[in-house]
Tab-separated table of C-alpha atoms in Angstrom:
chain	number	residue	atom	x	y	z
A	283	UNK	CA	-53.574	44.950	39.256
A	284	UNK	CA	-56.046	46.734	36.668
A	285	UNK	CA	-54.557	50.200	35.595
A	286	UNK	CA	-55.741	53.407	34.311
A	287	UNK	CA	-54.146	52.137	30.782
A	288	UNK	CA	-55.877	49.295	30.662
A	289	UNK	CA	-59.389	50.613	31.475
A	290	UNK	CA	-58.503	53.768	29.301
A	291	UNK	CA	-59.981	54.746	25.944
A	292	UNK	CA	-56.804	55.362	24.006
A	293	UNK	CA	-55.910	58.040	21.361
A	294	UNK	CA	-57.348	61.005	23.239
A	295	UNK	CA	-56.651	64.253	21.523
A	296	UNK	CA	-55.362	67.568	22.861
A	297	UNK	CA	-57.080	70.872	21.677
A	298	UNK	CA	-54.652	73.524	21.992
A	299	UNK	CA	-55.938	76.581	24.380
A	300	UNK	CA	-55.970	79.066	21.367
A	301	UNK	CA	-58.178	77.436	19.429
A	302	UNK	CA	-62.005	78.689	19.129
A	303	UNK	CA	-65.125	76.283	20.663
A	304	UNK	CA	-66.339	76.005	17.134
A	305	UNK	CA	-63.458	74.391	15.981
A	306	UNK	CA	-63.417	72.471	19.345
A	307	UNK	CA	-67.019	71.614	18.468
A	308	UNK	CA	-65.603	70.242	15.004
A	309	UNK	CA	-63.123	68.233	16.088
A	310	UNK	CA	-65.792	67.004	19.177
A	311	UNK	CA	-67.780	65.772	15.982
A	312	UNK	CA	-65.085	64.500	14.279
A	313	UNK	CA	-64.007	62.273	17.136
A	314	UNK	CA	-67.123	61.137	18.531
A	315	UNK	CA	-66.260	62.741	21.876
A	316	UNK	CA	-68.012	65.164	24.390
A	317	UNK	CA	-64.759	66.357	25.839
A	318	UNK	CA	-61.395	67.406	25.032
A	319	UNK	CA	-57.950	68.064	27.185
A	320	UNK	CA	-57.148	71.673	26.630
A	321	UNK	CA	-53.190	71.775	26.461
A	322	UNK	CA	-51.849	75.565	27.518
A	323	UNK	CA	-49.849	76.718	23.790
A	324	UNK	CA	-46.553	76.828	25.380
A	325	UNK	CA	-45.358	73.336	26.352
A	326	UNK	CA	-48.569	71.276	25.675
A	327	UNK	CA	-49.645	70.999	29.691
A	328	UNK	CA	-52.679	70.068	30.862
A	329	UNK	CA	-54.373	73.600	31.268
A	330	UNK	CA	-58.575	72.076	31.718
A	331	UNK	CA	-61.141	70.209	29.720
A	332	UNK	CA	-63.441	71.440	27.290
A	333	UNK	CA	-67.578	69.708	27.427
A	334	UNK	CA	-70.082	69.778	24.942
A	335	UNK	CA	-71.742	71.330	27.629
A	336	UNK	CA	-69.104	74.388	28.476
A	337	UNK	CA	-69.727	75.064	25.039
A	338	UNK	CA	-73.302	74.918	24.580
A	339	UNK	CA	-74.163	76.486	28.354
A	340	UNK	CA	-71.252	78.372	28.806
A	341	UNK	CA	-70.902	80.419	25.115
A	342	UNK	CA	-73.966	79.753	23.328
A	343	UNK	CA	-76.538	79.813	26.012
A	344	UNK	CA	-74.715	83.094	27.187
A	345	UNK	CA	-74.862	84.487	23.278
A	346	UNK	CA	-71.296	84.974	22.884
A	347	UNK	CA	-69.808	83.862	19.612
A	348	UNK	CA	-68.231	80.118	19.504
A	349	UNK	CA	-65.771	81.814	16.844
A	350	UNK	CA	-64.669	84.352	18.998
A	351	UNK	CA	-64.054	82.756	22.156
A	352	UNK	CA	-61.211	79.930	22.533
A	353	UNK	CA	-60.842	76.687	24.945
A	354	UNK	CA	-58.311	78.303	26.880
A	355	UNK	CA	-61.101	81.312	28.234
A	356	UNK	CA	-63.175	78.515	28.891
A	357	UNK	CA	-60.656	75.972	30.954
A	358	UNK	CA	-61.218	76.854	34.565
A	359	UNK	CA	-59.834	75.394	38.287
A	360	UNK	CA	-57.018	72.777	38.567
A	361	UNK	CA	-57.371	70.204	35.936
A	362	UNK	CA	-57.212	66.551	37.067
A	363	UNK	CA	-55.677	63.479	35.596
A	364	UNK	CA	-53.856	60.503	36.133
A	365	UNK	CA	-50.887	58.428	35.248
A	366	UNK	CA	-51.161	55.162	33.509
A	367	UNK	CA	-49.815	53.268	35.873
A	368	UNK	CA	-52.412	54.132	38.653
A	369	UNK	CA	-54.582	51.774	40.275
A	370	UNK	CA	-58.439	51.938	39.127
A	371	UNK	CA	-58.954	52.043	43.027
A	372	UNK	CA	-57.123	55.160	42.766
A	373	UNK	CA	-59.039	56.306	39.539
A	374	UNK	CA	-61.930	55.823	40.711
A	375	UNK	CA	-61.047	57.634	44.113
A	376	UNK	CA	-60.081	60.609	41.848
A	377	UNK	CA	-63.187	60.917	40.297
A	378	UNK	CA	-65.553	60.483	43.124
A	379	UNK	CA	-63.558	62.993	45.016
A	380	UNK	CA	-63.794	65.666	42.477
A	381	UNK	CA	-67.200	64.389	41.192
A	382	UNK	CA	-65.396	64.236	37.434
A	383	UNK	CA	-67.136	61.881	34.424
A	384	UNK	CA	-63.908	62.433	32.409
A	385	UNK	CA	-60.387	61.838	33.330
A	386	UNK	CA	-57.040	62.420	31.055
A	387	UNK	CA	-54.331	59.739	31.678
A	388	UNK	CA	-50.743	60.975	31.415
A	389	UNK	CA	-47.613	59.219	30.995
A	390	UNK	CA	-44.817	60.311	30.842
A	391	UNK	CA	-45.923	63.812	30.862
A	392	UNK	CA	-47.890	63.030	27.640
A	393	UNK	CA	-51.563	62.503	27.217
A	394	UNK	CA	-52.451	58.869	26.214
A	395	UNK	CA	-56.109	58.497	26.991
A	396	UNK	CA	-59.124	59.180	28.412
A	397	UNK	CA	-60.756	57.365	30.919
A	398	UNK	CA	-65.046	57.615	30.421
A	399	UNK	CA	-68.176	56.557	32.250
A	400	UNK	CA	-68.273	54.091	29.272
A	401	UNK	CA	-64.740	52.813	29.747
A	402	UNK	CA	-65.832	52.551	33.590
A	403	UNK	CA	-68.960	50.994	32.580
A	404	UNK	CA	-67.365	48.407	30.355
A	405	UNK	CA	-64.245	47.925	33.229
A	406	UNK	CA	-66.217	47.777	36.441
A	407	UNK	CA	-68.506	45.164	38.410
A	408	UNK	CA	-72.456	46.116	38.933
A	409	UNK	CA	-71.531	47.115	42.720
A	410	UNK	CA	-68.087	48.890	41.591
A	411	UNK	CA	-70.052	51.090	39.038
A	412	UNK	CA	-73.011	51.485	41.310
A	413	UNK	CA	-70.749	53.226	44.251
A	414	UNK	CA	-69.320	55.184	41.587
A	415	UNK	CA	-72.332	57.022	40.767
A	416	UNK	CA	-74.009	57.530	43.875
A	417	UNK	CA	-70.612	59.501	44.580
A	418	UNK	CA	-70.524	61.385	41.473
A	419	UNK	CA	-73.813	61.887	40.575
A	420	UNK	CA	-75.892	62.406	44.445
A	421	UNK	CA	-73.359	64.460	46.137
A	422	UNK	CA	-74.334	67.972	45.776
């Protein structure tokens, strides 16, 4: 049985919910990544996920300073994730039924990757992948 941990691009990175979207951006840079698990300040739960895009559409595009605003205004709805030790049947299930690109694996209550179109792309057969974005991508 394939697992979220072994499809899963290890080493994800929190960015705690005080911190401002242009030090989000930073670190975004710094990793090579277009998304970050926000973890709420208090016990380091899943609280959202920060985009590029939330930041470029949701603070710039509205002119509000990336300084002033942090990635806990921005996290928004019930984040999803999924433990390691899940299925990719059921990854891939979770995604298509929340129409996510982006999904933070947890064990043991801790964050321990990231699971990516690229990690799917790299994970998946042709017809596998193909399902996967009709689902995600043509559902409106």
């Amino acid at each position: 049985m394939t697992t979220a941990k072994d499809i899963m691009h290890a080493g994800a990175q929190w960015i705690p919910a005080h911190e401002t979207l242009d030090r989000a951006a930073q670190l975004m840079r710094e990793l090579n990544v277009g998304a970050l698990p926000i973890a709420d300040d208090a016990d380091e739960r899943l609280c959202g996920i920060l985009t590029d895009r939330d930041i470029v559409v949701g603070c710039v595009a509205m002119g509000h300073d990336p300084s002033k605003i942090t990635a806990g205004e921005m996290a928004r709805g019930t984040p999803r994730w999924i433990d390691s030790g899940a299925d990719v049947g059921d990854v891939l299930h979770e995604m298509q039924e929340h129409q996510i690109r982006r999904l933070p694996v947890i064990e043991n209550k801790r964050l321990v990757g990231m699971i990516s179109e690229a990690d799917l792309a790299q994970h998946l057969s042709e017809d596998q992948l193909a399902q996967w974005v009709e689902q995600v991508y043509a559902r409106a």
